[in-house]
Coordinates of C-alpha atoms and ligand atoms in Angstrom, one line a residue:
Chain A
X16 CA 59.8 -50.8 59.3
X17 CA 58.1 -51.1 56.4
X18 CA 61.7 -51.8 55.1
X19 CA 61.1 -55.8 56.5
X20 CA 59.8 -57.9 52.8
X21 CA 60.3 -61.2 53.5
X22 CA 61.9 -62.7 50.3
X23 CA 61.5 -66.1 48.7
X24 CA 64.8 -67.4 48.3
X25 CA 65.3 -70.9 49.0
X26 CA 67.2 -71.7 52.3
X27 CA 71.2 -72.5 51.7
X28 CA 72.2 -74.9 53.0
X29 CA 69.5 -76.5 51.4
X30 CA 69.3 -75.7 48.0
X31 CA 73.6 -75.1 46.7
X32 CA 73.8 -72.8 44.5
X33 CA 75.0 -75.1 41.4
X34 CA 78.1 -75.0 39.3
X35 CA 77.2 -73.6 36.3
X36 CA 79.9 -71.6 34.6
X37 CA 78.8 -71.3 31.3
X38 CA 77.1 -67.6 30.2
X39 CA 73.8 -68.9 30.9
X40 CA 75.0 -69.7 34.9
X41 CA 73.0 -67.3 36.5
X42 CA 69.9 -68.7 35.6
X43 CA 70.2 -71.7 37.1
X44 CA 69.7 -69.9 40.6
X45 CA 66.7 -67.6 39.4
X46 CA 63.3 -67.9 39.5
X47 CA 63.5 -66.9 35.8
X48 CA 64.5 -71.2 35.4
X49 CA 60.7 -72.4 36.6
X50 CA 58.9 -70.0 35.4
X51 CA 60.6 -70.6 31.7
X52 CA 59.9 -74.7 32.5
X53 CA 56.3 -73.7 32.5
X54 CA 56.4 -71.6 29.4
X55 CA 58.3 -75.2 28.0
X56 CA 55.4 -77.5 29.4
X57 CA 53.0 -75.5 27.9
X58 CA 54.5 -75.5 24.8
X59 CA 55.5 -79.8 24.5
X60 CA 51.5 -79.6 25.4
X61 CA 51.0 -77.1 21.6
X62 CA 53.2 -79.6 20.0
X63 CA 51.5 -82.3 21.8
X64 CA 48.4 -80.9 20.9
X65 CA 48.7 -80.6 17.4
X66 CA 50.1 -84.2 16.2
X67 CA 46.8 -85.1 18.6
X68 CA 48.7 -87.8 20.2
X69 CA 45.5 -87.5 22.5
X70 CA 42.4 -87.6 21.4
X71 CA 41.6 -83.5 19.9
X72 CA 37.7 -83.2 20.6
X73 CA 39.3 -83.2 24.8
X74 CA 42.9 -82.2 23.6
X75 CA 43.1 -78.5 22.3
X76 CA 45.6 -77.1 21.3
X77 CA 47.3 -74.3 24.1
X78 CA 47.4 -72.0 22.0
X79 CA 43.3 -71.6 20.8
X80 CA 42.6 -72.2 24.9
X81 CA 44.1 -68.7 24.7
X82 CA 42.9 -67.1 23.0
X83 CA 38.8 -68.4 24.2
X84 CA 40.5 -67.2 27.3
X85 CA 41.0 -63.6 25.7
X86 CA 37.7 -62.9 23.4
X87 CA 36.2 -63.8 27.3
X88 CA 37.7 -62.2 29.6
X89 CA 36.9 -58.9 26.1
X90 CA 33.3 -59.7 26.0
X91 CA 32.8 -59.9 29.1
X92 CA 31.6 -62.9 30.7
X93 CA 34.2 -65.0 32.1
X94 CA 34.4 -61.2 34.5
X95 CA 30.8 -61.4 35.0
X96 CA 30.6 -64.8 36.0
X97 CA 34.4 -64.9 38.4
X98 CA 32.6 -61.4 39.8
X99 CA 29.9 -63.6 41.4
X100 CA 32.0 -65.7 42.4
X101 CA 34.3 -63.8 44.8
X102 CA 31.2 -62.5 46.2
X103 CA 30.2 -65.5 47.7
X104 CA 33.5 -66.7 48.9
X105 CA 34.9 -63.6 50.4
X106 CA 31.3 -63.3 52.4
X107 CA 32.1 -66.4 53.3
X108 CA 35.8 -66.6 53.9
X109 CA 35.3 -63.2 55.6
X110 CA 32.2 -64.9 58.1
X111 CA 34.2 -67.7 58.9
X112 CA 37.5 -65.9 59.7
X113 CA 35.9 -63.6 61.7
X114 CA 33.6 -66.8 64.0
X115 CA 37.0 -68.0 64.0
X116 CA 39.0 -65.8 65.7
X117 CA 36.5 -64.6 67.6
X118 CA 36.1 -68.3 68.5
X119 CA 39.7 -69.1 68.9
X120 CA 40.2 -65.8 71.4
X121 CA 37.0 -67.3 73.1
X122 CA 38.3 -70.9 73.0
X123 CA 41.7 -69.7 74.0
X124 CA 41.2 -67.0 76.8
X125 CA 38.0 -68.6 78.8
X126 CA 38.3 -72.5 80.0
X127 CA 34.9 -72.3 80.0
X128 CA 34.1 -72.2 76.3
X129 CA 37.3 -74.8 75.5
X130 CA 35.3 -77.0 78.0
X131 CA 32.8 -75.9 76.1
X132 CA 33.5 -76.2 72.2
X133 CA 36.4 -78.2 72.3
X134 CA 34.9 -81.4 71.8
X135 CA 32.2 -80.2 68.9
X136 CA 35.1 -78.8 66.7
X137 CA 36.6 -81.7 67.0
X138 CA 33.4 -83.7 65.5
X139 CA 32.8 -80.9 62.9
X140 CA 36.6 -80.7 61.2
X141 CA 37.0 -83.6 59.7
X142 CA 33.5 -84.4 58.0
X143 CA 35.2 -82.8 54.3
X144 CA 32.8 -80.1 53.2
X145 CA 31.7 -81.3 49.8
X146 CA 30.1 -83.7 52.6
X147 CA 27.3 -81.9 54.0
X148 CA 26.3 -80.2 50.8
X149 CA 23.2 -81.7 50.5
X150 CA 22.5 -81.2 53.9
X151 CA 23.4 -78.0 52.9
X152 CA 20.9 -77.7 49.9
X153 CA 18.6 -79.1 52.1
X154 CA 18.4 -76.9 54.1
X155 CA 19.5 -74.0 53.1
X156 CA 18.6 -74.4 48.9
X157 CA 21.2 -73.7 46.3
X158 CA 21.2 -69.9 46.7
X159 CA 24.2 -68.1 48.1
X160 CA 23.2 -68.2 51.4
X161 CA 23.7 -71.8 50.7
X162 CA 27.8 -71.7 49.2
X163 CA 28.3 -68.5 51.7
X164 CA 27.1 -70.9 54.5
X165 CA 28.8 -73.5 52.9
X166 CA 32.7 -71.7 52.5
X167 CA 32.3 -69.4 56.2
X168 CA 32.1 -73.3 58.3
X169 CA 35.0 -74.9 55.7
X170 CA 37.5 -71.4 55.9
X171 CA 35.6 -70.9 60.1
X172 CA 38.5 -74.6 61.5
X173 CA 42.5 -73.2 60.2
X174 CA 41.7 -70.1 61.5
X175 CA 39.3 -71.6 65.0
X176 CA 42.5 -73.4 65.3
X177 CA 45.7 -71.7 64.5
X178 CA 43.6 -68.4 66.8
X179 CA 43.3 -71.0 68.8
X180 CA 47.1 -72.3 69.4
X181 CA 48.5 -68.9 69.1
X182 CA 46.4 -67.7 73.1
X183 CA 47.6 -70.5 74.0
X184 CA 51.2 -69.5 73.5
X185 CA 51.2 -66.0 74.5
X186 CA 54.1 -65.9 76.6
X187 CA 52.8 -65.5 80.5
X188 CA 54.9 -62.6 81.2
X189 CA 54.3 -60.7 78.2
X190 CA 51.2 -60.8 80.1
X191 CA 51.3 -60.4 84.0
X192 CA 53.8 -56.7 82.0
X193 CA 50.5 -56.0 80.7
X194 CA 48.7 -56.6 83.9
X195 CA 51.5 -54.4 86.3
X196 CA 50.7 -51.9 83.9
X197 CA 46.4 -52.1 85.6
X198 CA 45.7 -53.4 82.0
X199 CA 43.2 -56.8 82.3
X200 CA 40.4 -57.9 81.0
X201 CA 38.6 -57.1 77.4
X202 CA 41.7 -54.5 77.2
X203 CA 44.7 -57.9 78.2
X204 CA 42.3 -59.1 74.4
X205 CA 42.7 -56.5 72.2
X206 CA 45.9 -55.2 73.3
X207 CA 47.9 -57.4 74.0
X208 CA 46.6 -61.3 73.4
X209 CA 45.2 -60.1 70.1
X210 CA 48.3 -59.2 68.8
X211 CA 50.6 -61.5 70.4
X212 CA 48.8 -64.4 68.5
X213 CA 48.7 -62.3 64.6
X214 CA 51.0 -64.5 63.4
X215 CA 49.1 -67.4 64.4
X216 CA 45.9 -66.7 62.6
X217 CA 47.3 -65.2 59.5
X218 CA 49.1 -69.0 58.9
X219 CA 45.0 -70.0 59.6
X220 CA 44.0 -67.0 57.2
X221 CA 45.9 -68.4 54.3
X222 CA 44.8 -71.6 55.2
X223 CA 41.1 -70.6 55.2
X224 CA 41.7 -68.6 51.7
X225 CA 42.8 -72.3 49.6
X226 CA 40.0 -73.9 51.0
X227 CA 37.6 -70.8 50.1
X228 CA 38.5 -70.6 46.9
X229 CA 37.6 -75.2 46.8
X230 CA 34.3 -75.2 47.8
X231 CA 33.8 -71.9 46.3
X232 CA 33.8 -73.8 42.9
X233 CA 32.7 -77.7 44.7
X234 CA 29.5 -75.4 45.4
X235 CA 29.0 -73.8 41.9
X236 CA 29.9 -77.2 40.2
X237 CA 27.2 -78.8 42.7
X238 CA 24.2 -76.8 42.6
X239 CA 24.6 -72.8 40.3
X240 CA 23.7 -71.1 38.1
X241 CA 26.3 -68.3 38.1
X242 CA 29.7 -68.9 38.9
X243 CA 33.2 -69.4 37.2
X244 CA 32.5 -73.5 38.8
X245 CA 28.5 -73.6 37.3
X246 CA 30.8 -72.2 33.9
X247 CA 33.5 -74.4 34.2
X248 CA 31.1 -77.7 34.7
X249 CA 28.6 -77.0 32.2
X250 CA 30.7 -75.8 29.4
X251 CA 33.0 -79.1 30.0
X252 CA 29.0 -80.7 29.6
X253 CA 28.3 -78.3 25.8
X254 CA 31.1 -80.1 24.9
X255 CA 33.0 -76.6 24.4
X256 CA 35.5 -78.0 27.0
X257 CA 38.4 -74.9 24.8
X258 CA 36.4 -72.6 27.7
X259 CA 36.3 -75.9 29.5
X260 CA 40.4 -75.2 29.7
X261 CA 40.3 -70.9 30.8
X262 CA 38.0 -71.8 32.7
X263 CA 40.7 -73.6 34.8
X264 CA 43.0 -71.5 33.4
X265 CA 41.3 -68.0 35.6
X266 CA 41.0 -70.7 38.6
X267 CA 44.5 -71.2 39.1
X268 CA 45.4 -66.7 37.7
X269 CA 42.9 -66.5 40.4
X270 CA 44.7 -69.0 43.5
X271 CA 47.9 -66.9 41.7
X272 CA 47.0 -63.5 42.8
X273 CA 44.9 -64.3 46.1
X274 CA 48.2 -65.9 47.3
X275 CA 50.2 -63.3 46.3
X276 CA 48.5 -60.7 47.6
X277 CA 47.9 -63.1 50.8
X278 CA 51.4 -62.6 50.7
X279 CA 51.6 -58.5 50.7
X280 CA 49.3 -57.2 53.5
X281 CA 50.9 -60.1 55.7
X282 CA 54.0 -58.9 54.9
X283 CA 53.2 -55.4 55.7
X284 CA 50.7 -56.1 58.7
X285 CA 53.5 -59.5 60.3
X286 CA 56.4 -57.5 59.9
X287 CA 57.7 -57.0 62.9
X288 CA 57.4 -60.8 63.3
X289 CA 59.3 -61.6 60.8
X290 CA 62.1 -59.3 62.3
X291 CA 61.6 -60.9 65.7
X292 CA 61.6 -64.5 64.9
X293 CA 65.2 -63.7 62.0
X294 CA 66.4 -61.7 65.3
X295 CA 66.3 -65.1 67.7
X296 CA 67.3 -67.4 65.6
Chain Q
X22 CA 64.5 -53.7 111.2
X23 CA 62.4 -50.8 112.9
X24 CA 61.9 -47.4 111.1
X25 CA 60.6 -44.4 111.4
X26 CA 58.8 -43.8 108.2
X27 CA 55.0 -44.6 107.1
X28 CA 55.3 -48.0 105.9
X29 CA 54.3 -48.4 101.5
X30 CA 54.6 -52.4 101.3
X31 CA 54.5 -54.8 104.0
X32 CA 54.0 -58.0 103.7
X33 CA 54.2 -60.9 107.1
X34 CA 54.1 -64.2 107.6
X35 CA 55.1 -64.6 103.7
X36 CA 54.7 -68.9 102.9
X37 CA 55.2 -69.6 99.3
X38 CA 56.3 -73.4 97.8
X39 CA 55.5 -74.9 94.3
X40 CA 54.1 -77.9 93.6
X41 CA 56.6 -79.4 90.7
X42 CA 57.3 -82.9 88.9
X43 CA 59.9 -84.2 91.6
X44 CA 58.5 -82.7 94.7
X45 CA 57.4 -79.2 96.4
X46 CA 59.9 -76.7 96.9
X47 CA 60.1 -74.2 99.1
X48 CA 60.2 -70.1 98.0
X49 CA 60.1 -68.9 100.6
X50 CA 58.9 -69.8 104.5
X51 CA 57.7 -67.1 106.9
X52 CA 58.7 -63.5 105.6
X53 CA 58.1 -60.4 107.0
X54 CA 58.9 -57.3 106.2
X55 CA 57.8 -53.4 105.7
X56 CA 59.0 -50.8 103.1
X57 CA 59.0 -48.2 104.1
X58 CA 58.0 -44.7 101.4
X59 CA 60.5 -43.4 99.9
X60 CA 63.0 -45.9 100.6
X61 CA 65.5 -47.5 98.4
X62 CA 65.6 -51.4 99.9
X63 CA 68.2 -53.8 97.3
X64 CA 67.1 -57.6 98.2
X65 CA 69.7 -59.5 97.6
X66 CA 70.8 -63.8 98.4
X67 CA 71.6 -66.6 96.2
X68 CA 70.5 -67.1 93.2
X69 CA 67.6 -69.6 93.2
X70 CA 65.8 -68.3 96.3
X71 CA 63.3 -67.0 96.7
X72 CA 63.8 -62.9 95.4
X73 CA 62.2 -63.1 92.4
X74 CA 58.6 -65.4 93.7
X75 CA 59.0 -62.7 96.9
X76 CA 59.0 -59.6 94.9
X77 CA 56.3 -60.5 92.0
X78 CA 53.6 -61.2 95.4
X79 CA 54.7 -57.8 95.8
X80 CA 53.2 -57.3 92.1
X81 CA 50.0 -58.7 93.8
X82 CA 51.8 -60.6 90.3
X83 CA 51.6 -64.0 92.6
X84 CA 49.6 -65.0 95.1
X85 CA 51.4 -66.7 98.0
X86 CA 50.5 -70.0 100.3
X87 CA 49.8 -68.4 103.3
X88 CA 50.0 -64.6 104.2
X89 CA 49.5 -61.6 102.8
X90 CA 50.7 -58.4 101.3
X91 CA 49.0 -55.1 101.8
X92 CA 50.0 -51.6 100.6
X93 CA 48.7 -48.9 101.9
X94 CA 45.9 -50.2 103.7
X95 CA 44.7 -52.2 101.2
X96 CA 45.5 -55.7 100.8
X97 CA 47.0 -57.1 97.5
X98 CA 45.2 -59.9 95.3
X99 CA 45.4 -58.0 91.4
X100 CA 49.2 -54.9 90.7
X101 CA 47.6 -51.7 92.2
X102 CA 48.3 -49.1 90.5
X103 CA 51.4 -47.0 90.7
X104 CA 52.9 -50.3 91.6
X105 CA 54.8 -51.6 88.2
X106 CA 57.0 -54.5 87.9
X107 CA 60.7 -54.1 86.2
X108 CA 60.1 -58.2 84.8
X109 CA 64.7 -60.0 85.5
X110 CA 63.9 -61.4 81.6
X111 CA 62.9 -57.9 79.6
X112 CA 63.7 -59.6 76.7
X113 CA 60.2 -61.5 76.3
X114 CA 58.9 -58.5 78.6
X115 CA 59.2 -55.8 76.1
X116 CA 55.9 -55.8 72.5
X117 CA 58.4 -56.8 70.1
X118 CA 55.0 -55.4 67.8
X119 CA 55.6 -52.2 69.2
X120 CA 57.8 -49.1 69.2
X121 CA 59.8 -48.2 71.2
X122 CA 57.6 -45.0 71.4
X123 CA 55.2 -46.9 71.6
X124 CA 56.7 -49.5 74.8
X125 CA 56.3 -46.4 76.6
X126 CA 53.8 -44.5 76.1
X127 CA 51.9 -48.2 77.0
X128 CA 51.1 -47.1 80.6
X129 CA 50.7 -44.2 80.2
X130 CA 48.6 -44.9 77.3
X131 CA 47.0 -47.5 79.1
X132 CA 45.8 -44.8 82.0
X133 CA 43.5 -43.0 80.5
X134 CA 43.9 -40.2 82.3
X135 CA 46.4 -37.9 79.6
X136 CA 45.7 -36.1 76.5
X137 CA 47.7 -37.2 73.7
X138 CA 50.0 -34.6 74.2
X139 CA 50.8 -35.1 77.5
X140 CA 52.1 -38.8 77.0
X141 CA 54.1 -37.9 74.0
X142 CA 56.3 -35.4 75.9
X143 CA 56.0 -37.1 78.7
X144 CA 57.4 -40.4 76.0
X145 CA 59.6 -38.1 75.0
X146 CA 61.0 -37.2 77.6
X147 CA 61.9 -40.6 79.4
X148 CA 62.9 -41.3 76.3
X149 CA 66.0 -39.1 76.7
X150 CA 66.0 -39.8 79.7
X151 CA 66.9 -42.8 78.7
X152 CA 69.7 -41.9 75.7
X153 CA 67.3 -43.8 73.3
X154 CA 66.3 -40.5 71.1
X155 CA 67.0 -41.4 67.8
X156 CA 65.9 -44.9 68.5
X157 CA 61.7 -44.9 69.2
X158 CA 61.0 -45.9 65.2
X159 CA 63.3 -48.9 65.8
X160 CA 61.3 -51.9 67.1
X161 CA 62.8 -53.8 71.1
X162 CA 64.8 -56.9 69.1
X163 CA 66.4 -54.1 66.9
X164 CA 67.9 -53.2 69.8
X165 CA 70.5 -54.2 71.8
X166 CA 70.2 -56.3 75.2
X167 CA 71.3 -52.7 76.5
X168 CA 69.0 -51.0 75.3
X169 CA 66.1 -53.0 75.7
X170 CA 67.1 -52.5 79.6
X171 CA 66.1 -49.0 78.8
X172 CA 63.3 -49.7 77.7
X173 CA 62.0 -51.3 79.9
X174 CA 62.7 -49.6 82.5
X175 CA 61.7 -46.0 81.2
X176 CA 58.6 -47.3 79.7
X177 CA 57.6 -48.6 83.9
X178 CA 59.7 -45.2 85.4
X179 CA 57.3 -43.7 82.5
X180 CA 54.1 -43.8 84.2
X181 CA 55.4 -42.4 87.5
X182 CA 55.2 -44.9 90.1
X183 CA 54.5 -44.3 93.2
X184 CA 56.9 -47.8 94.1
X185 CA 59.0 -49.9 92.0
X186 CA 59.2 -52.7 91.8
X187 CA 62.6 -54.7 90.2
X188 CA 64.2 -57.6 89.1
X189 CA 67.8 -57.7 88.3
X190 CA 67.5 -54.9 86.1
X191 CA 70.9 -54.2 85.5
X192 CA 72.4 -58.4 84.4
X193 CA 72.4 -57.8 81.1
X194 CA 74.6 -54.8 80.5
X195 CA 78.4 -54.3 80.6
X196 CA 79.3 -52.1 83.7
X197 CA 80.0 -48.8 81.8
X198 CA 75.8 -49.1 80.8
X199 CA 75.2 -50.6 84.4
X200 CA 76.8 -47.8 86.9
X201 CA 74.8 -45.4 84.3
X202 CA 72.4 -47.1 84.4
X203 CA 72.2 -47.4 88.6
X204 CA 73.2 -43.4 88.5
X205 CA 70.1 -43.2 86.5
X206 CA 68.1 -44.2 88.7
X207 CA 69.1 -43.1 91.5
X208 CA 68.9 -39.4 90.3
X209 CA 65.0 -40.2 89.1
X210 CA 64.6 -42.2 92.4
X211 CA 65.8 -39.0 94.6
X212 CA 63.7 -36.5 92.2
X213 CA 60.5 -38.3 91.3
X214 CA 60.3 -39.5 95.2
X215 CA 60.0 -42.9 94.4
X216 CA 59.9 -45.6 96.7
X217 CA 62.2 -48.9 95.4
X218 CA 62.9 -52.2 96.0
X219 CA 65.1 -53.7 93.6
X220 CA 66.2 -57.3 93.8
X221 CA 69.9 -57.8 92.7
X222 CA 72.5 -60.8 93.4
X223 CA 75.3 -58.5 93.2
X224 CA 76.5 -57.5 96.7
X225 CA 78.2 -53.8 95.7
X226 CA 75.2 -53.0 94.0
X227 CA 72.7 -53.5 95.8
X228 CA 75.1 -51.0 99.1
X229 CA 76.1 -48.5 96.6
X230 CA 72.2 -47.8 95.2
X231 CA 70.0 -48.1 98.9
X232 CA 69.2 -47.6 101.9
X233 CA 68.3 -51.0 103.5
X234 CA 69.4 -54.5 102.3
X235 CA 68.1 -57.3 102.8
X236 CA 70.4 -60.5 102.4
X237 CA 68.0 -63.8 102.2
X238 CA 68.9 -67.2 103.3
X239 CA 69.0 -70.4 100.7
X240 CA 65.5 -72.2 99.6
X241 CA 63.4 -72.4 101.9
X242 CA 64.0 -68.3 102.2
X243 CA 63.7 -66.9 105.5
X244 CA 65.9 -63.4 106.2
X245 CA 68.7 -63.5 107.0
X246 CA 70.8 -59.9 107.1
X247 CA 68.4 -56.5 107.2
X248 CA 70.5 -53.6 107.7
X249 CA 70.8 -49.8 107.4
X250 CA 73.7 -48.4 105.0
X251 CA 73.7 -44.7 106.0
X252 CA 76.5 -43.6 103.6
X253 CA 76.9 -40.1 102.5
X254 CA 74.8 -38.0 100.3
X255 CA 75.2 -37.7 97.2
X256 CA 77.3 -40.6 96.3
X257 CA 80.3 -41.0 93.9
X258 CA 81.1 -44.5 91.9
X259 CA 84.7 -44.4 92.9
X260 CA 84.1 -42.1 96.4
X261 CA 81.3 -43.7 98.2
X262 CA 83.2 -47.6 97.5
X263 CA 86.0 -46.1 99.2
X264 CA 84.2 -46.3 102.1
X265 CA 84.6 -47.8 105.2
X266 CA 81.9 -47.7 105.7
X267 CA 80.7 -49.6 102.2
X268 CA 83.2 -51.5 102.5
X269 CA 81.8 -52.6 105.9
X270 CA 78.9 -53.7 104.9
X271 CA 79.5 -55.3 102.0
X272 CA 81.9 -58.0 104.2
X273 CA 79.3 -58.3 106.3
X274 CA 76.7 -58.8 103.5
X275 CA 79.2 -61.3 101.5
X276 CA 80.3 -63.4 104.4
X277 CA 76.2 -64.3 104.9
X278 CA 76.3 -65.7 101.5
X279 CA 79.4 -67.0 101.1
X280 CA 78.1 -68.7 104.0
X281 CA 75.2 -69.8 102.5
X282 CA 77.3 -70.7 99.2
X283 CA 78.6 -72.8 101.5
X284 CA 82.3 -71.2 100.4
X285 CA 85.0 -69.8 103.0
X286 CA 84.0 -67.7 105.3
X287 CA 85.3 -64.2 105.1
X288 CA 86.5 -63.1 108.5
X289 CA 84.7 -59.5 109.4
X290 CA 86.3 -56.9 112.1
Ligands
ATP303 N1 57.0 -71.3 88.5 C1 57.1 -72.8 89.1 N2 57.4 -73.8 89.7 C2 57.9 -74.5 90.8 N3 59.1 -74.0 91.6 C3 59.6 -72.7 90.9 C4 58.5 -72.0 89.8 N4 59.3 -70.3 89.7 C5 60.2 -70.6 91.0 N5 59.9 -71.7 91.6 C6 61.3 -72.0 91.8 O1 61.6 -71.4 93.5 C7 62.7 -71.2 94.4 C8 62.8 -69.5 93.9 O2 63.1 -68.8 92.9 P1 63.6 -67.0 91.6 O3 62.8 -67.3 91.0 O4 62.1 -66.7 93.3 O5 64.5 -67.7 93.0 P2 65.9 -66.0 92.7 O6 66.1 -65.7 94.1 O7 64.8 -65.1 92.1 O8 66.8 -67.1 91.7 P3 67.2 -65.9 90.8 O9 68.2 -64.9 91.2 O10 68.2 -67.6 89.5 O11 67.0 -65.7 89.5 C9 63.4 -72.1 93.2 O12 63.9 -73.5 93.8 C10 62.1 -72.4 91.3 O13 63.0 -73.9 91.3
MG304 MG1 65.2 -63.5 90.2

């Protein structure tokens, strides 16, 4: 069942197809429209910069940004920064996801752990991550450990909460079916509870991926000697404005690619789920 | 009901009440029942009388408010091995992330006593028996209601249980499929030496399939009728249903149900 893919079509009821009998009518109904819109904005940027509508010092032409970006790619500088960033991000992300899934399962499955951990979750969760950054620096210094810890800490909560809701929403009939076949205890957890709540877990993981990216950049801007966040901030401080924009551009692409990859994996792993829910609605 | 054989499941003094917002519902009000090994017992009764509740307690899936259940010699608290329950809500009981094949193999894989090859061949055999060959790689939600029900039945039968508890398993299929499933179940019951306890609200189905029918009264349920069905074997969908003995049982049980529902009682000769 690999042929089920979730397409990104807008719901038909919400967006009626635009009526345009003209020659380019088809364009209005595709995502290409949005891509062209981005292109148009970039051209506007180019023109605005060429006519120096904003101070040229802080608003370079998009073409010059792109050429700097390309130079940074070719020289390998950008890649180096990106690799140190990605290593931190994924180290923290995977620790956070593992902890979030583990704790979420425990809390959803064992009443004792829910009673023990729910209050502290609710106290820690609302704290915006930048707020505890200074504390982390105090205890862990400014090295990778601190950043990985920051990222892990921030990514735990979305995964934990979603896993917990997933576990609570498992159909009791599925659990009883497993019991009648002699499945109980830890086996019940891995065989039924985990797969049944995987759609929720994936939702949490997707939210956390975006959080991880944000916290990675923030922690690098505050305390680092490499990484894409550091690169952007130091470019700005050194008046290398085009480099700064190139860094931001890189982050936009990174975020886009990560999300795409995630959806690709999710569509494969949860193919059954999309088919199942479509069938029922 | 006095029977000669060995009792495989024994229920005594069963009471079950549910606390709900509107007060307590008493579902079972003193049920005693002995199920003889190898028998095919149907439990009938009006909707909401407590049939599912009784069956779930016998399966060890629910605990009674008072009274006890014995499987063989031991008290039932958890689902005993070799007792398998087939849910009324079959759509929700199949695992949507598993293919038909994996659903059917579920019980076998968790027994841990069979090799991979044995599991595969048993699974194939059962899928063939319920006529789902060719749908092994489908997911449950890609099948029709009747097909899903057959998957649930195959899954239960695959692990060769000693006792099969079935809660209205044929309620959602068309008459023809239903007749086919009834024949399949009776054939397997004879071949595999199963004990079947079969909940239905269809009197005809109960009489046709079973060698004993137990009718529950309206909630709070007690046993209203407990009757042995002695009809010639093998049974036949057309001939058996035309026998005077069949019709007599049917009328007797229907009269009980109708009386329960406050409908005009049918006169029985
Ligand atoms: N979990 C529950 N909480 C509260 N009341 C319940 C619960 N389960 C069953 N009941 C009540 O117990 C009674 C018996 O329910 P049960 O499901 O056993 O009926 P049934 O005979 O199987 O009916 P049907 O033929 O419609 O399936 C009903 O009145 C129902 O409202
Ligand atoms: Mg029922």
